[in-house]
């Protein structure tokens, strides 16, 4: 069975600090997909990134970067020079290719608070 | 206009009432999903549908039912609401492949007294 763990339930940083959100997953499938979503205080879910199990290249998008390591089953998310607008709940999610329903299994989320 | 629209956005009701949450999409996606979000538990899948004739139970379907009235519409019903169904409910759509992201509506905040 697939499982996603986000051990950090809440993180508080001061603006301009770097912060890393951890995500550890479990799956028996060899082909799978990992996602990060952002949920700002307004409540909607915003898709940030997808990574497939065959691509371990790290990705950078502006102040955001993602580190995928199959050896440790982790897909961590780093925000560089955090800003108040980054305050949100962040979810990591997993989808297995063999899962007919394409179901997303979500971690419990990490609430990030960036203080001015 | 939003691609995935949920109505109502907020609802407060009493135990035992029947409630319907509606979802409509303009993305043309075949796959639609209903999730509920509880603090610390992330989102959990209630039901999903691949097309009008295909409905499947998710992880936590007990106490819920769904109807796929058309490709664009997928509604979730609570036949007799109970307080532990108080949660934030999300509808999502997906184009069809597991590598494609799901696109979520803005959510319905449901409180059952």
XYZ file of C-alpha atoms in Angstrom:
229
model
C 0.000 0.000 0.000
C 1.142 3.500 -0.698
C 1.831 5.952 2.100
C 3.134 9.489 2.397
C 4.553 10.948 5.586
C 5.158 14.593 6.287
C 6.666 14.512 9.740
C 6.711 18.288 10.205
C 3.198 19.390 11.094
C 4.120 23.056 11.561
C 7.159 25.147 10.745
C 7.646 28.779 11.645
C 10.396 30.900 10.078
C 11.223 34.542 9.732
C 11.074 36.142 6.319
C 14.172 35.580 4.152
C 15.087 32.351 5.904
C 15.428 29.195 3.851
C 13.108 26.339 4.799
C 12.864 22.683 3.776
C 9.668 20.666 3.951
C 10.219 16.941 4.225
C 8.274 14.217 2.442
C 8.892 10.482 2.762
C 6.883 7.969 0.778
C 6.289 4.230 0.615
C 5.315 2.283 -2.459
C 5.864 -1.168 -3.935
C 5.385 0.072 -7.468
C 8.424 0.789 -9.624
C 6.597 3.481 -11.572
C 5.038 6.238 -9.546
C 4.543 9.961 -9.462
C 5.101 12.478 -6.718
C 3.383 15.820 -6.387
C 3.478 18.902 -4.219
C 0.405 21.081 -3.682
C 0.070 24.390 -1.848
C -3.008 25.361 0.157
C -2.942 29.080 1.004
C -5.169 30.509 3.755
C -7.931 31.028 1.199
C -8.269 27.236 1.054
C -7.805 26.224 -2.558
C -5.249 23.614 -3.612
C -2.621 24.758 -6.062
C -0.499 22.270 -7.998
C 3.223 23.051 -7.727
C 5.204 20.204 -9.243
C 5.140 16.622 -10.447
C 8.103 14.243 -10.524
C 8.093 10.702 -11.933
C 10.063 7.835 -10.447
C 12.430 7.610 -13.407
C 13.605 11.177 -13.164
C 15.784 11.926 -10.165
C 16.960 15.264 -11.412
C 16.392 18.036 -8.960
C 14.254 20.900 -10.104
C 14.390 24.600 -9.416
C 11.672 27.114 -10.116
C 12.500 30.563 -8.856
C 12.777 30.382 -5.075
C 11.398 26.840 -5.034
C 13.467 23.701 -5.423
C 12.765 20.016 -5.064
C 15.142 17.208 -4.146
C 14.044 13.697 -5.144
C 16.065 10.794 -3.738
C 14.858 7.279 -4.466
C 17.498 5.790 -2.158
C 15.796 7.381 0.836
C 12.265 7.516 -0.639
C 12.157 11.246 -0.124
C 10.909 14.190 -2.126
C 11.784 17.309 -0.180
C 10.775 20.859 -0.991
C 12.959 23.890 -0.223
C 11.899 27.504 -0.287
C 14.814 29.915 -0.495
C 14.494 33.396 0.990
C 10.986 32.749 2.244
C 8.314 35.412 2.001
C 5.126 36.032 3.937
C 3.135 34.973 0.859
C 4.657 31.512 1.196
C 2.600 30.970 4.350
C 0.359 28.018 3.572
C -0.171 24.323 4.143
C 1.910 22.227 1.784
C 0.949 18.701 0.799
C 3.072 15.997 -0.725
C 1.175 13.289 -2.643
C 1.893 10.008 -4.411
C 0.215 8.227 -7.323
C 1.133 4.713 -8.435
C 1.054 3.888 -12.125
C -0.588 0.508 -11.549
C -3.370 2.050 -9.491
C -6.338 1.984 -11.835
C -8.016 4.871 -10.102
C -4.986 7.134 -10.283
C -5.676 7.806 -6.660
C -3.563 10.371 -4.948
C -2.367 9.475 -1.482
C -1.647 12.626 0.484
C 0.605 13.260 3.423
C -0.869 15.030 6.416
C 0.500 18.383 5.302
C 2.987 20.848 6.738
C 1.763 24.259 7.828
C 4.403 26.857 7.054
C 4.203 30.221 8.780
C 6.521 32.936 7.533
C 6.710 35.899 9.859
C 7.758 39.368 8.729
C -14.504 31.467 -14.373
C -12.995 28.619 -12.398
C -12.326 25.359 -14.248
C -13.671 23.300 -11.337
C -16.596 24.836 -9.466
C -17.985 23.576 -6.191
C -21.276 24.639 -4.660
C -22.005 25.600 -1.987
C -18.744 27.044 -0.652
C -19.959 26.848 2.923
C -22.793 24.942 4.547
C -23.956 24.533 8.111
C -26.602 21.943 8.782
C -27.999 19.664 11.457
C -27.460 16.012 12.226
C -29.724 13.751 10.205
C -30.227 16.111 7.275
C -29.584 15.091 3.695
C -26.970 17.217 1.961
C -25.725 17.393 -1.591
C -22.474 18.969 -2.657
C -22.111 19.725 -6.319
C -19.133 19.891 -8.617
C -18.975 20.999 -12.225
C -15.976 21.337 -14.517
C -15.175 22.970 -17.810
C -11.853 21.196 -18.347
C -13.354 18.342 -20.364
C -11.700 15.754 -18.143
C -13.209 12.289 -17.849
C -11.977 11.548 -14.343
C -13.504 13.180 -11.309
C -12.846 12.704 -7.595
C -14.275 13.648 -4.213
C -11.939 14.071 -1.227
C -12.388 15.222 2.327
C -9.745 17.099 4.274
C -9.386 16.791 8.032
C -6.666 18.529 10.076
C -3.474 16.464 10.196
C -4.844 13.776 7.898
C -4.377 15.431 4.542
C -6.956 14.623 1.897
C -8.640 11.235 1.733
C -10.503 9.862 -1.255
C -14.245 9.280 -0.909
C -15.334 8.314 -4.438
C -14.052 8.584 -7.961
C -15.517 8.268 -11.435
C -13.953 7.604 -14.814
C -17.091 8.388 -16.788
C -20.844 8.611 -16.383
C -21.223 4.851 -16.073
C -18.203 4.213 -13.895
C -18.312 4.972 -10.163
C -15.822 3.602 -7.649
C -15.469 3.707 -3.899
C -12.445 5.303 -2.376
C -10.795 4.921 0.990
C -13.651 6.352 3.088
C -16.941 5.912 1.198
C -19.147 4.828 4.117
C -21.905 7.357 4.754
C -21.541 8.944 1.318
C -22.979 8.421 -2.145
C -22.261 10.044 -5.495
C -23.892 10.680 -8.819
C -22.200 11.425 -12.148
C -24.951 13.204 -14.010
C -22.803 14.129 -16.999
C -19.141 14.244 -17.921
C -18.981 17.691 -16.382
C -20.965 17.077 -13.200
C -20.225 14.943 -10.153
C -22.214 15.348 -6.955
C -21.609 14.021 -3.466
C -24.461 13.237 -1.075
C -24.608 12.678 2.641
C -27.887 10.848 3.154
C -28.062 11.433 6.898
C -25.323 13.776 8.037
C -23.468 13.171 11.279
C -21.087 15.511 13.132
C -17.924 13.567 12.274
C -18.583 14.357 8.612
C -17.721 17.949 9.389
C -14.783 18.651 7.092
C -13.537 20.506 4.042
C -14.599 18.700 0.866
C -12.796 18.944 -2.452
C -13.746 17.918 -5.933
C -10.957 17.254 -8.422
C -10.610 16.378 -12.087
C -7.885 14.648 -14.027
C -7.224 14.202 -17.705
C -6.633 10.464 -17.480
C -3.065 9.410 -16.795
C -1.557 8.911 -13.320
C 1.284 11.279 -14.139
C -1.079 14.137 -14.781
C -1.924 16.376 -11.845
C -5.401 16.536 -10.437
C -7.057 19.933 -10.550
C -9.066 20.920 -7.507
C -12.071 23.093 -6.882
C -12.010 25.701 -4.136
C -13.594 23.373 -1.603
C -16.827 23.212 0.383
C -16.604 23.780 4.107
C -19.300 21.648 5.717
C -20.268 21.877 9.380
C -22.754 19.455 10.899
C -24.161 20.391 14.268
